[in-house]
CSV table of C-alpha atoms in Angstrom, one decimal:
chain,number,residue,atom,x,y,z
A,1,UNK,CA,46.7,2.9,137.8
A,2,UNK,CA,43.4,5.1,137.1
A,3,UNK,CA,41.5,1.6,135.6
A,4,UNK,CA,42.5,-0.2,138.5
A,5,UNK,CA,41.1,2.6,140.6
A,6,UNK,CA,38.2,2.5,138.9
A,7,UNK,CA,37.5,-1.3,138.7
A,8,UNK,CA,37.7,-1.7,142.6
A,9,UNK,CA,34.7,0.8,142.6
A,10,UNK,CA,31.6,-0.9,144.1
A,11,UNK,CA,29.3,-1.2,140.8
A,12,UNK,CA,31.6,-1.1,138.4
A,13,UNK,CA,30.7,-4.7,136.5
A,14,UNK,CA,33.7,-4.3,133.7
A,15,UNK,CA,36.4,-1.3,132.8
A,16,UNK,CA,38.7,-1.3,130.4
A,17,UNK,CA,41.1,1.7,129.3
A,18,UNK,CA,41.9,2.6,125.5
A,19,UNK,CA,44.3,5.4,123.9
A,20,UNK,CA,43.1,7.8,121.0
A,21,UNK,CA,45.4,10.1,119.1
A,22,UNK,CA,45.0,11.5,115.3
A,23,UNK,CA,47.1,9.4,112.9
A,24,UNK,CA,48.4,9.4,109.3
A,25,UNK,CA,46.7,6.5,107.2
A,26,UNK,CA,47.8,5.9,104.1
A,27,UNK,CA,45.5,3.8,101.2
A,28,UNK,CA,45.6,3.5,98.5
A,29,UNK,CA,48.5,6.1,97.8
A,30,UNK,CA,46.5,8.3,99.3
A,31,UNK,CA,47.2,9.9,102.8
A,32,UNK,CA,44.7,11.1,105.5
A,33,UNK,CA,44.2,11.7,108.9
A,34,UNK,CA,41.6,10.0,111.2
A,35,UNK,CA,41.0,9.4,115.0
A,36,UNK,CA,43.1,5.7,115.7
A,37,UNK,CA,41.9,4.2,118.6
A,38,UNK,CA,44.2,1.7,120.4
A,39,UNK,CA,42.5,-1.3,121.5
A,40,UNK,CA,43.1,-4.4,124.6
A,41,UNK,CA,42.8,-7.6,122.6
A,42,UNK,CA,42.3,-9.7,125.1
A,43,UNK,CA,38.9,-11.6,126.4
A,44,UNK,CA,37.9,-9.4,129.1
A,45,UNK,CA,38.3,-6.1,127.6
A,46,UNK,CA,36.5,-7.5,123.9
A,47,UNK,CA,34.0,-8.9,126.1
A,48,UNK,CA,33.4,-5.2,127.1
A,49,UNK,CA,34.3,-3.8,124.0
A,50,UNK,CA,31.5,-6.3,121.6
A,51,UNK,CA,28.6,-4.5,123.8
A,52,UNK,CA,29.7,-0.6,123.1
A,53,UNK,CA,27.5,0.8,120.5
A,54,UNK,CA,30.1,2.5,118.0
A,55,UNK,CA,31.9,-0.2,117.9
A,56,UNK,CA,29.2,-2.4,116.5
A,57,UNK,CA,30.7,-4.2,113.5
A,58,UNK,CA,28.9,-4.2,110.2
A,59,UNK,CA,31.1,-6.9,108.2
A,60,UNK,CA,33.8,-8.7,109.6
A,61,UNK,CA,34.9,-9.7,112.9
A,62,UNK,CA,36.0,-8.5,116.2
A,63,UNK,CA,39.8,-9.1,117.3
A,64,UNK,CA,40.8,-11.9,118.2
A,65,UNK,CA,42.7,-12.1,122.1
A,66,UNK,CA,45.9,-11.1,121.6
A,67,UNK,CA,45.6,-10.0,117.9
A,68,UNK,CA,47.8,-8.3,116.0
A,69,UNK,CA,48.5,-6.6,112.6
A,70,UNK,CA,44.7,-6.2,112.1
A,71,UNK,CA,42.4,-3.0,111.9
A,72,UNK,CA,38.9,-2.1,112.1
A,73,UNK,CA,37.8,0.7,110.4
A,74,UNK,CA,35.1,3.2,111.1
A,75,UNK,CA,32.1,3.5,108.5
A,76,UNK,CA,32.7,7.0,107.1
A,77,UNK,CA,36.3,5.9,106.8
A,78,UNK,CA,35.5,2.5,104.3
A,79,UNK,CA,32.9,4.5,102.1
A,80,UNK,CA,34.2,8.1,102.2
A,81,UNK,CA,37.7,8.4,103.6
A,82,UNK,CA,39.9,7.4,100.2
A,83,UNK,CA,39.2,8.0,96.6
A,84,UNK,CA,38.7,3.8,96.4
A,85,UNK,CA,35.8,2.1,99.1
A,86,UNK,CA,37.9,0.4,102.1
A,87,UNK,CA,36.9,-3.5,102.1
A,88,UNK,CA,37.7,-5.8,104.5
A,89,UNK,CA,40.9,-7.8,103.4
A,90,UNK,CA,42.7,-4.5,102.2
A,91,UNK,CA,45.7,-3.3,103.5
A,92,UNK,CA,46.3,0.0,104.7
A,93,UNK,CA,49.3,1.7,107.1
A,94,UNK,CA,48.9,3.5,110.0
A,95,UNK,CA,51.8,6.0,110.9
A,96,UNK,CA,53.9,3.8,108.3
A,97,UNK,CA,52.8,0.6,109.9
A,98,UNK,CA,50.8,-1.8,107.7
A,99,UNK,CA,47.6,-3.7,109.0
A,100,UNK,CA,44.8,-5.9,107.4
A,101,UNK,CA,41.3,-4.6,107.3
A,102,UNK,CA,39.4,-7.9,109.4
A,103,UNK,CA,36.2,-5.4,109.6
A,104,UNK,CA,34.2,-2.6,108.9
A,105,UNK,CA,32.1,-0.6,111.8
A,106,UNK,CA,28.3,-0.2,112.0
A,107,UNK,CA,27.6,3.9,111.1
A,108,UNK,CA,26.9,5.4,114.2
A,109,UNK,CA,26.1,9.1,113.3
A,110,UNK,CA,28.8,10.2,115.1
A,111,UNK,CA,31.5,12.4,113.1
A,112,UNK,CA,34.1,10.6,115.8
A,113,UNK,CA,33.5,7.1,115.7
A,114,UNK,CA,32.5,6.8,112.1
A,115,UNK,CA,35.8,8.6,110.9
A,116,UNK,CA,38.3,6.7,113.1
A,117,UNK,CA,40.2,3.5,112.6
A,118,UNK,CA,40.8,0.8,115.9
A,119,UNK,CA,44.2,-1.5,116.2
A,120,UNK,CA,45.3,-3.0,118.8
A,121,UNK,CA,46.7,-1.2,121.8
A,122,UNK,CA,49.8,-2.1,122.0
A,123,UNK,CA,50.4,-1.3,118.7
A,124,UNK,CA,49.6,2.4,119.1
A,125,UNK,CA,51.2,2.3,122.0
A,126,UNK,CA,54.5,1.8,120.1
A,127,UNK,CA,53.5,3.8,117.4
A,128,UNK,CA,52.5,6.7,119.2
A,129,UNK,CA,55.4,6.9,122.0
A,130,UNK,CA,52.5,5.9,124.6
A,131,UNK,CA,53.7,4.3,127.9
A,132,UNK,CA,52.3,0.3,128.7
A,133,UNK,CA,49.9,1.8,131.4
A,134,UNK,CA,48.9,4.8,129.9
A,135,UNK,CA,45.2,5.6,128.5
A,136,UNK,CA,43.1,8.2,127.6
A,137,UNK,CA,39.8,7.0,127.8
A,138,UNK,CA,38.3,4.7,130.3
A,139,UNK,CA,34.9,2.3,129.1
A,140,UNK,CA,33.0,1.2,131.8
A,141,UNK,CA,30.2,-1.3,132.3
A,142,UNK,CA,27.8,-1.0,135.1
A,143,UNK,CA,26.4,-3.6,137.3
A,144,UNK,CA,22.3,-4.1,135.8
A,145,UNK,CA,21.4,-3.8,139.3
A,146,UNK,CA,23.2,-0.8,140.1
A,147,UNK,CA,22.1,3.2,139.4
A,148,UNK,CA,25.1,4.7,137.0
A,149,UNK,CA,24.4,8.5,138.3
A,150,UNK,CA,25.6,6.6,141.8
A,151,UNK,CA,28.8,4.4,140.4
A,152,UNK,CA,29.6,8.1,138.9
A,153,UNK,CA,29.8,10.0,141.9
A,154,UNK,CA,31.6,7.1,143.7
A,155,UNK,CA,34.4,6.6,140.7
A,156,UNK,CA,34.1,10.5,140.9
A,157,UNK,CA,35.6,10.5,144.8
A,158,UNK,CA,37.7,7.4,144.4
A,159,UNK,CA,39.5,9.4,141.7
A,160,UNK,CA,39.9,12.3,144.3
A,161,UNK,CA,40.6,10.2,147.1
A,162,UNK,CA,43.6,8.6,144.8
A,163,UNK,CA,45.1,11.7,143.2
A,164,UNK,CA,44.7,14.0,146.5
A,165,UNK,CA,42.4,16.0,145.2
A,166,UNK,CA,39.7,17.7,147.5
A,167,UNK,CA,36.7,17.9,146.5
């Protein structure tokens, strides 16, 4: 409900919500834990998605709408995570589940985004006991025209205004 919220702000171009928890990931018979971000596969939200800076892709490709059984993993965890470099076309599981490398990620420089691991959202979802509508993070795209310190403040109160919280 919070992304729709959000989206019906004025100067708000795009929104789209993801989910991050810490997950098991297993390569190579060899287990580790990273950040797995869940995903939306479809056209709107990759639309969004292709523009945000750590999750630039270095080799590969960006889901395709409605994608599933694929991963995209973070730059730290390809070259540094296992004992054996990550390439795209391996295999790997997540919480038991297996997925297809289709890319690797741009390094960013942030210990965050270069040590997780992205799959599609409904995916974690179901592999983290996550309800359909539930995120927790929110990516949002301003309008080029507008002033983001503004569209803040106004997603800001239309949060408030929603949830009953005074300000």
């Amino acid at each position: 409900h919070d992304l729709d919220v959000i989206k019906g702000v004025k100067g708000v171009y795009k929104a789209t919500g993801a989910t991050i928890e810490i997950g098991e990931v297993k390569f190579d018979n060899t287990i580790e834990y990273f950040s797995v971000f869940g995903v939306p596969t479809d056209s709107e939200s990759l639309s969004l998605i292709k523009t945000i800076d750590f999750f630039l892709i270095e080799d590969g490709r960006e889901f395709g709408n409605g994608e599933t059984g694929k991963v995209i993993v973070g730059y730290k965890v390809a070259l540094e995570g296992f004992d054996k470099e990550i390439r795209k076309g391996h295999r790997l599981k997540v919480k038991g589940d297996d997925f297809k490398v289709i890319a690797l990620q741009k390094k960013t420089g942030s210990p965050i985004h270069d040590n997780m691991v992205r799959i599609p959202i409904d995916e974690a979802r179901a592999l983290f006991d996550r309800a359909n509508d539930e995120f927790t993070t929110i990516f949002i795209k301003v309008g080029a025209s507008e002033d983001p310190a503004v569209v803040a403040e106004d997603i800001k109160k239309a949060m408030r205004r929603d949830h009953g919280v005074k300000e």
